[in-house]
mmCIF file of C-alpha atoms in Angstrom:
data_model
loop_
_atom_site.group_PDB
_atom_site.id
_atom_site.type_symbol
_atom_site.label_atom_id
_atom_site.label_comp_id
_atom_site.label_asym_id
_atom_site.label_seq_id
_atom_site.Cartn_x
_atom_site.Cartn_y
_atom_site.Cartn_z
ATOM 1 C CA UNK A 1 0.132 -0.021 -0.015
ATOM 2 C CA UNK A 2 1.111 3.404 -0.949
ATOM 3 C CA UNK A 3 0.699 6.628 1.013
ATOM 4 C CA UNK A 4 -0.528 10.109 0.087
ATOM 5 C CA UNK A 5 -0.801 12.985 2.776
ATOM 6 C CA UNK A 6 -2.491 16.234 1.293
ATOM 7 C CA UNK A 7 -0.923 18.798 3.133
ATOM 8 C CA UNK A 8 -2.228 21.762 0.223
ATOM 9 C CA UNK A 9 -4.288 24.517 0.432
ATOM 10 C CA UNK A 10 -4.650 27.766 1.663
ATOM 11 C CA UNK A 11 -5.453 27.390 5.356
ATOM 12 C CA UNK A 12 -7.847 30.339 5.046
ATOM 13 C CA UNK A 13 -9.583 29.206 7.712
ATOM 14 C CA UNK A 14 -6.524 30.287 10.144
ATOM 15 C CA UNK A 15 -5.220 33.610 8.616
ATOM 16 C CA UNK A 16 -3.575 35.300 8.734
ATOM 17 C CA UNK A 17 -1.418 32.726 10.854
ATOM 18 C CA UNK A 18 -1.387 30.879 7.873
ATOM 19 C CA UNK A 19 -0.691 33.621 5.297
ATOM 20 C CA UNK A 20 3.058 32.946 4.943
ATOM 21 C CA UNK A 21 3.740 29.233 6.314
ATOM 22 C CA UNK A 22 1.229 26.750 5.758
ATOM 23 C CA UNK A 23 -0.466 25.077 8.130
ATOM 24 C CA UNK A 24 0.507 21.560 7.945
ATOM 25 C CA UNK A 25 3.933 23.292 9.672
ATOM 26 C CA UNK A 26 2.414 24.862 12.349
ATOM 27 C CA UNK A 27 3.380 22.925 16.144
ATOM 28 C CA UNK A 28 0.561 20.861 17.324
ATOM 29 C CA UNK A 29 2.745 20.221 20.999
ATOM 30 C CA UNK A 30 5.988 19.587 20.273
ATOM 31 C CA UNK A 31 5.891 18.293 16.704
ATOM 32 C CA UNK A 32 4.874 19.874 13.092
ATOM 33 C CA UNK A 33 1.290 18.974 12.212
ATOM 34 C CA UNK A 34 2.206 16.459 9.825
ATOM 35 C CA UNK A 35 3.825 14.740 11.849
ATOM 36 C CA UNK A 36 0.521 13.192 12.988
ATOM 37 C CA UNK A 37 -0.755 12.051 9.630
ATOM 38 C CA UNK A 38 2.428 10.749 8.799
ATOM 39 C CA UNK A 39 2.849 8.653 11.847
ATOM 40 C CA UNK A 40 -0.935 6.726 11.011
ATOM 41 C CA UNK A 41 0.481 5.775 7.686
ATOM 42 C CA UNK A 42 3.290 4.650 9.564
ATOM 43 C CA UNK A 43 1.676 2.812 11.778
ATOM 44 C CA UNK A 44 -0.271 1.150 9.134
ATOM 45 C CA UNK A 45 3.243 -0.558 7.632
ATOM 46 C CA UNK A 46 3.630 2.298 4.847
ATOM 47 C CA UNK A 47 6.909 3.222 3.585
ATOM 48 C CA UNK A 48 6.206 4.886 0.469
ATOM 49 C CA UNK A 49 4.790 8.035 1.538
ATOM 50 C CA UNK A 50 4.026 11.269 -1.000
ATOM 51 C CA UNK A 51 3.156 14.433 0.521
ATOM 52 C CA UNK A 52 1.068 17.391 -1.940
ATOM 53 C CA UNK A 53 1.890 20.215 -1.358
ATOM 54 C CA UNK A 54 1.723 23.866 -2.497
ATOM 55 C CA UNK A 55 4.679 24.928 -4.692
ATOM 56 C CA UNK A 56 5.760 28.000 -2.589
ATOM 57 C CA UNK A 57 5.864 25.206 0.782
ATOM 58 C CA UNK A 58 7.556 22.328 -0.444
ATOM 59 C CA UNK A 59 11.204 23.232 0.035
ATOM 60 C CA UNK A 60 9.997 23.751 3.581
ATOM 61 C CA UNK A 61 8.680 20.396 3.518
ATOM 62 C CA UNK A 62 11.852 18.930 2.354
ATOM 63 C CA UNK A 63 14.056 20.449 4.892
ATOM 64 C CA UNK A 64 11.923 19.126 7.841
ATOM 65 C CA UNK A 65 11.301 15.296 6.247
ATOM 66 C CA UNK A 66 13.899 14.802 3.309
ATOM 67 C CA UNK A 67 13.414 11.966 1.449
ATOM 68 C CA UNK A 68 12.370 10.315 4.640
ATOM 69 C CA UNK A 69 15.229 7.494 4.289
ATOM 70 C CA UNK A 70 16.872 8.766 8.061
ATOM 71 C CA UNK A 71 13.255 7.109 9.054
ATOM 72 C CA UNK A 72 13.238 3.745 6.649
ATOM 73 C CA UNK A 73 10.863 5.514 4.860
ATOM 74 C CA UNK A 74 10.826 6.858 0.723
ATOM 75 C CA UNK A 75 9.214 10.721 0.927
ATOM 76 C CA UNK A 76 8.538 12.155 -2.729
ATOM 77 C CA UNK A 77 6.512 15.348 -3.138
ATOM 78 C CA UNK A 78 3.837 16.553 -5.605
ATOM 79 C CA UNK A 79 2.945 20.217 -6.175
ATOM 80 C CA UNK A 80 -0.856 21.487 -5.922
ATOM 81 C CA UNK A 81 -0.772 24.439 -7.705
ATOM 82 C CA UNK A 82 -4.649 25.633 -6.448
ATOM 83 C CA UNK A 83 -6.811 23.931 -4.315
ATOM 84 C CA UNK A 84 -8.433 21.477 -6.631
ATOM 85 C CA UNK A 85 -10.479 19.537 -3.741
ATOM 86 C CA UNK A 86 -9.067 16.514 -1.774
ATOM 87 C CA UNK A 87 -9.375 13.886 -4.783
ATOM 88 C CA UNK A 88 -7.025 15.968 -6.573
ATOM 89 C CA UNK A 89 -4.405 14.309 -4.598
ATOM 90 C CA UNK A 90 -5.353 10.703 -6.155
ATOM 91 C CA UNK A 91 -4.650 11.778 -9.472
ATOM 92 C CA UNK A 92 -1.316 14.038 -8.744
ATOM 93 C CA UNK A 93 -0.399 10.502 -6.707
ATOM 94 C CA UNK A 94 -1.357 8.877 -9.794
ATOM 95 C CA UNK A 95 1.948 7.375 -10.678
ATOM 96 C CA UNK A 96 2.764 7.227 -6.829
ATOM 97 C CA UNK A 97 0.097 4.555 -6.486
ATOM 98 C CA UNK A 98 1.091 2.742 -9.720
ATOM 99 C CA UNK A 99 -0.619 -0.930 -9.416
ATOM 100 C CA UNK A 100 -1.166 -0.989 -5.802
ATOM 101 C CA UNK A 101 -3.649 -0.190 -3.279
ATOM 102 C CA UNK A 102 -3.545 3.513 -1.487
ATOM 103 C CA UNK A 103 -4.160 5.344 1.816
ATOM 104 C CA UNK A 104 -5.075 8.935 1.570
ATOM 105 C CA UNK A 105 -5.111 11.056 4.726
ATOM 106 C CA UNK A 106 -5.437 14.987 5.493
ATOM 107 C CA UNK A 107 -2.373 16.816 6.745
ATOM 108 C CA UNK A 108 -4.478 18.259 9.412
ATOM 109 C CA UNK A 109 -6.222 15.196 10.984
ATOM 110 C CA UNK A 110 -4.874 13.905 14.337
ATOM 111 C CA UNK A 111 -6.221 10.414 15.217
ATOM 112 C CA UNK A 112 -5.092 8.455 18.544
ATOM 113 C CA UNK A 113 -6.568 5.529 20.077
ATOM 114 C CA UNK A 114 -5.613 1.786 21.766
ATOM 115 C CA UNK A 115 -4.539 -0.410 19.516
ATOM 116 C CA UNK A 116 -4.580 1.830 16.306
ATOM 117 C CA UNK A 117 -1.792 0.533 14.681
ATOM 118 C CA UNK A 118 -3.292 -3.239 14.741
ATOM 119 C CA UNK A 119 -6.691 -1.457 13.312
ATOM 120 C CA UNK A 120 -5.008 0.155 10.709
ATOM 121 C CA UNK A 121 -2.209 -3.257 9.643
ATOM 122 C CA UNK A 122 -5.252 -5.230 9.615
ATOM 123 C CA UNK A 123 -7.346 -3.190 7.582
ATOM 124 C CA UNK A 124 -4.583 -2.223 5.128
ATOM 125 C CA UNK A 125 -4.364 -5.916 4.454
ATOM 126 C CA UNK A 126 -7.503 -6.398 3.498
ATOM 127 C CA UNK A 127 -8.662 -3.183 1.352
ATOM 128 C CA UNK A 128 -11.552 -4.267 -1.153
ATOM 129 C CA UNK A 129 -13.056 -1.390 -2.471
ATOM 130 C CA UNK A 130 -12.961 1.502 -0.011
ATOM 131 C CA UNK A 131 -12.463 1.779 3.430
ATOM 132 C CA UNK A 132 -13.950 4.687 5.581
ATOM 133 C CA UNK A 133 -13.207 5.476 8.926
ATOM 134 C CA UNK A 134 -16.465 6.990 11.234
ATOM 135 C CA UNK A 135 -16.269 8.567 14.208
ATOM 136 C CA UNK A 136 -19.477 9.716 16.705
ATOM 137 C CA UNK A 137 -19.747 13.345 16.723
ATOM 138 C CA UNK A 138 -22.581 15.916 18.352
ATOM 139 C CA UNK A 139 -22.776 17.729 15.466
ATOM 140 C CA UNK A 140 -22.958 15.556 12.429
ATOM 141 C CA UNK A 141 -24.563 18.344 10.288
ATOM 142 C CA UNK A 142 -21.094 19.787 10.075
ATOM 143 C CA UNK A 143 -19.792 16.416 8.369
ATOM 144 C CA UNK A 144 -20.147 14.021 6.261
ATOM 145 C CA UNK A 145 -21.623 11.280 7.927
ATOM 146 C CA UNK A 146 -21.858 7.442 7.163
ATOM 147 C CA UNK A 147 -25.529 5.519 7.393
ATOM 148 C CA UNK A 148 -25.166 1.840 8.442
ATOM 149 C CA UNK A 149 -28.262 -0.556 8.574
ATOM 150 C CA UNK A 150 -29.052 -2.766 11.508
ATOM 151 C CA UNK A 151 -26.063 -5.151 10.603
ATOM 152 C CA UNK A 152 -23.768 -2.314 10.387
ATOM 153 C CA UNK A 153 -23.043 -2.394 6.599
ATOM 154 C CA UNK A 154 -22.763 1.378 4.992
ATOM 155 C CA UNK A 155 -25.938 2.156 3.347
ATOM 156 C CA UNK A 156 -25.511 5.743 2.599
ATOM 157 C CA UNK A 157 -23.205 8.823 2.786
ATOM 158 C CA UNK A 158 -24.586 11.884 3.600
ATOM 159 C CA UNK A 159 -23.328 14.878 3.033
ATOM 160 C CA UNK A 160 -23.635 17.899 5.894
ATOM 161 C CA UNK A 161 -27.374 16.900 6.363
ATOM 162 C CA UNK A 162 -30.290 18.778 7.676
ATOM 163 C CA UNK A 163 -31.391 15.977 9.663
ATOM 164 C CA UNK A 164 -28.684 13.773 10.142
ATOM 165 C CA UNK A 165 -29.858 10.255 10.215
ATOM 166 C CA UNK A 166 -26.181 9.067 11.976
ATOM 167 C CA UNK A 167 -23.930 10.665 13.941
ATOM 168 C CA UNK A 168 -20.171 8.748 12.558
ATOM 169 C CA UNK A 169 -18.710 11.976 10.574
ATOM 170 C CA UNK A 170 -16.160 10.405 8.150
ATOM 171 C CA UNK A 171 -13.014 11.565 9.016
ATOM 172 C CA UNK A 172 -9.763 12.732 7.018
ATOM 173 C CA UNK A 173 -8.326 9.016 6.457
ATOM 174 C CA UNK A 174 -9.217 6.507 3.596
ATOM 175 C CA UNK A 175 -8.110 3.333 2.069
ATOM 176 C CA UNK A 176 -9.015 2.557 -1.679
ATOM 177 C CA UNK A 177 -7.872 -0.205 -3.868
ATOM 178 C CA UNK A 178 -6.607 0.387 -7.233
ATOM 179 C CA UNK A 179 -9.777 1.170 -8.977
ATOM 180 C CA UNK A 180 -9.574 4.551 -7.175
ATOM 181 C CA UNK A 181 -7.208 6.041 -9.773
ATOM 182 C CA UNK A 182 -10.015 5.525 -12.812
ATOM 183 C CA UNK A 183 -12.319 6.510 -10.176
ATOM 184 C CA UNK A 184 -10.884 9.477 -10.010
ATOM 185 C CA UNK A 185 -10.369 10.618 -12.726
ATOM 186 C CA UNK A 186 -13.723 9.896 -13.976
ATOM 187 C CA UNK A 187 -15.987 11.825 -11.382
ATOM 188 C CA UNK A 188 -16.997 15.665 -12.559
ATOM 189 C CA UNK A 189 -15.566 18.806 -10.859
ATOM 190 C CA UNK A 190 -18.008 20.251 -8.038
ATOM 191 C CA UNK A 191 -19.535 24.028 -8.816
ATOM 192 C CA UNK A 192 -16.308 25.289 -7.220
ATOM 193 C CA UNK A 193 -14.309 23.472 -9.769
ATOM 194 C CA UNK A 194 -13.170 20.708 -7.301
ATOM 195 C CA UNK A 195 -12.598 16.975 -7.258
ATOM 196 C CA UNK A 196 -14.556 15.994 -4.270
ATOM 197 C CA UNK A 197 -13.050 12.716 -2.412
ATOM 198 C CA UNK A 198 -17.271 11.944 -1.480
ATOM 199 C CA UNK A 199 -18.226 11.837 -5.301
ATOM 200 C CA UNK A 200 -15.316 9.053 -5.225
ATOM 201 C CA UNK A 201 -16.695 7.210 -2.138
ATOM 202 C CA UNK A 202 -20.023 7.456 -3.725
ATOM 203 C CA UNK A 203 -18.897 5.394 -6.709
ATOM 204 C CA UNK A 204 -17.633 2.708 -4.343
ATOM 205 C CA UNK A 205 -20.845 2.344 -2.387
ATOM 206 C CA UNK A 206 -22.681 2.356 -5.596
ATOM 207 C CA UNK A 207 -20.625 -1.302 -6.688
ATOM 208 C CA UNK A 208 -21.591 -2.166 -2.577
ATOM 209 C CA UNK A 209 -17.655 -1.833 -2.179
ATOM 210 C CA UNK A 210 -17.807 0.922 0.616
ATOM 211 C CA UNK A 211 -17.416 -0.257 4.139
ATOM 212 C CA UNK A 212 -16.939 2.209 7.387
ATOM 213 C CA UNK A 213 -14.895 1.127 10.333
ATOM 214 C CA UNK A 214 -16.421 2.895 13.350
ATOM 215 C CA UNK A 215 -13.923 4.378 15.714
ATOM 216 C CA UNK A 216 -15.404 3.982 18.806
ATOM 217 C CA UNK A 217 -14.410 4.517 22.749
ATOM 218 C CA UNK A 218 -10.713 5.140 23.275
ATOM 219 C CA UNK A 219 -9.944 6.777 19.991
ATOM 220 C CA UNK A 220 -9.552 10.399 19.565
ATOM 221 C CA UNK A 221 -9.946 12.400 16.056
ATOM 222 C CA UNK A 222 -9.179 16.014 16.042
ATOM 223 C CA UNK A 223 -9.135 18.159 12.798
ATOM 224 C CA UNK A 224 -6.804 21.053 13.480
ATOM 225 C CA UNK A 225 -8.372 23.363 10.736
ATOM 226 C CA UNK A 226 -9.073 26.259 13.175
ATOM 227 C CA UNK A 227 -7.224 28.233 15.676
ATOM 228 C CA UNK A 228 -9.532 27.305 18.316
ATOM 229 C CA UNK A 229 -9.399 23.639 16.883
ATOM 230 C CA UNK A 230 -4.996 24.003 16.749
ATOM 231 C CA UNK A 231 -4.915 25.326 20.532
ATOM 232 C CA UNK A 232 -7.472 22.230 21.528
ATOM 233 C CA UNK A 233 -5.500 19.817 19.663
ATOM 234 C CA UNK A 234 -2.411 21.011 21.114
ATOM 235 C CA UNK A 235 -3.767 20.727 25.238
ATOM 236 C CA UNK A 236 -5.027 17.194 24.361
ATOM 237 C CA UNK A 237 -1.721 16.157 23.246
ATOM 238 C CA UNK A 238 0.175 17.815 25.778
ATOM 239 C CA UNK A 239 -2.541 16.368 28.345
ATOM 240 C CA UNK A 240 -1.731 12.862 27.302
ATOM 241 C CA UNK A 241 2.066 12.830 27.071
ATOM 242 C CA UNK A 242 2.489 14.386 30.266
ATOM 243 C CA UNK A 243 0.526 11.923 31.869
ATOM 244 C CA UNK A 244 1.436 8.967 30.329
ATOM 245 C CA UNK A 245 4.866 9.284 29.632
ATOM 246 C CA UNK A 246 5.079 9.016 26.376
ATOM 247 C CA UNK A 247 5.322 10.762 22.780
ATOM 248 C CA UNK A 248 1.906 10.771 20.298
ATOM 249 C CA UNK A 249 3.369 10.970 16.670
ATOM 250 C CA UNK A 250 7.157 10.381 17.686
ATOM 251 C CA UNK A 251 8.251 9.348 13.598
ATOM 252 C CA UNK A 252 11.801 7.689 14.962
ATOM 253 C CA UNK A 253 9.649 6.026 17.582
ATOM 254 C CA UNK A 254 7.564 4.171 15.316
ATOM 255 C CA UNK A 255 9.971 3.725 13.040
ATOM 256 C CA UNK A 256 11.858 1.589 15.315
ATOM 257 C CA UNK A 257 8.972 0.065 16.579
ATOM 258 C CA UNK A 258 7.946 -1.148 13.180
ATOM 259 C CA UNK A 259 11.746 -2.393 12.162
ATOM 260 C CA UNK A 260 12.202 0.281 9.644
ATOM 261 C CA UNK A 261 14.914 1.484 11.585
ATOM 262 C CA UNK A 262 17.043 0.000 14.429
ATOM 263 C CA UNK A 263 18.042 1.567 17.603
ATOM 264 C CA UNK A 264 21.689 2.644 17.066
ATOM 265 C CA UNK A 265 19.884 4.870 14.051
ATOM 266 C CA UNK A 266 16.947 6.026 16.471
ATOM 267 C CA UNK A 267 19.351 6.918 18.800
ATOM 268 C CA UNK A 268 21.763 9.659 16.512
ATOM 269 C CA UNK A 269 18.464 10.940 15.608
ATOM 270 C CA UNK A 270 17.621 11.632 18.970
ATOM 271 C CA UNK A 271 20.828 12.948 19.191
ATOM 272 C CA UNK A 272 20.775 15.233 16.723
ATOM 273 C CA UNK A 273 18.576 17.194 18.899
ATOM 274 C CA UNK A 274 20.173 16.365 22.469
ATOM 275 C CA UNK A 275 19.102 19.989 23.190
ATOM 276 C CA UNK A 276 15.204 19.300 23.360
ATOM 277 C CA UNK A 277 13.048 17.073 25.527
ATOM 278 C CA UNK A 278 12.022 15.524 22.180
ATOM 279 C CA UNK A 279 15.307 14.452 21.333
ATOM 280 C CA UNK A 280 15.804 12.738 25.011
ATOM 281 C CA UNK A 281 12.828 11.239 24.312
ATOM 282 C CA UNK A 282 13.764 9.366 21.740
ATOM 283 C CA UNK A 283 17.192 7.938 22.576
ATOM 284 C CA UNK A 284 15.614 6.582 25.749
ATOM 285 C CA UNK A 285 13.196 4.989 23.593
ATOM 286 C CA UNK A 286 16.011 3.849 21.447
ATOM 287 C CA UNK A 287 18.130 2.243 24.554
ATOM 288 C CA UNK A 288 14.632 1.098 26.103
ATOM 289 C CA UNK A 289 13.810 -0.535 22.633
ATOM 290 C CA UNK A 290 16.867 -2.643 22.277
ATOM 291 C CA UNK A 291 17.059 -5.884 22.301
ATOM 292 C CA UNK A 292 13.650 -5.532 23.745
ATOM 293 C CA UNK A 293 9.928 -6.693 22.783
ATOM 294 C CA UNK A 294 8.855 -3.960 20.460
ATOM 295 C CA UNK A 295 5.136 -5.724 19.819
ATOM 296 C CA UNK A 296 3.684 -3.981 22.958
ATOM 297 C CA UNK A 297 3.133 -0.543 21.541
ATOM 298 C CA UNK A 298 0.253 -1.714 19.231
ATOM 299 C CA UNK A 299 -2.053 -1.519 22.636
ATOM 300 C CA UNK A 300 -1.349 1.746 22.901
ATOM 301 C CA UNK A 301 -2.204 4.876 19.994
ATOM 302 C CA UNK A 302 0.082 6.212 17.461
#
């Protein structure tokens, strides 16, 4: 499976903060926002990742992430010149996807939950059509929601319904089989001239090949698209990390636990940030895991 992180857009809901910098480079806790979606892809076992950015921001993303080789990843980049909708990322990433399945995640979404890595790896290994991830919200009229029947099967997707039949918001994480490239090529732009991901999902639904995974109790999904939401996400991350003594979305730790890098490489990455608490944490994790058990982490969040 190949991964795509959509980190384009102009971030107008966060102006003036995002006038001069990409939203996905803003800090959430002690990490750039884009670390969080990348951590989800790593936890799913994905090593080939395409980051879609605005042309003006690509240099900054490359300075932060490089080619990913230090994490055992292969990170490449594509430019989205103008906001063209979420589904446009699938077309921009068509060569990257090739003949493989695809995981698409929005660059401003944060996921955290018990045994999330195990769930991601299970679903990534058995994609047959489209796999969506739903999260119960109090204000479903603000989201696209998934409607299921009595047996839990997905029967409808409603976009910002006035009278919601479900409170399961569809999050910004999508797993697709390889048919998604042709589907995305054949959907029509919206009135705004954008390719809507809901139209892609609707095609799979009409074929009976869309399913909804319910992220229930023990999970958190945060959309950091507004200043208030960004602050709330930072507080959530800080509180969990201080209480539990672990770091959410620590890419170096995840790469080590997945076996993408070894303990020596992980320690070296931490040593390069030795003057920060984050660097100290990475070095301590490398020492702790060296020769130890890598598997227990699946019970934790990413």
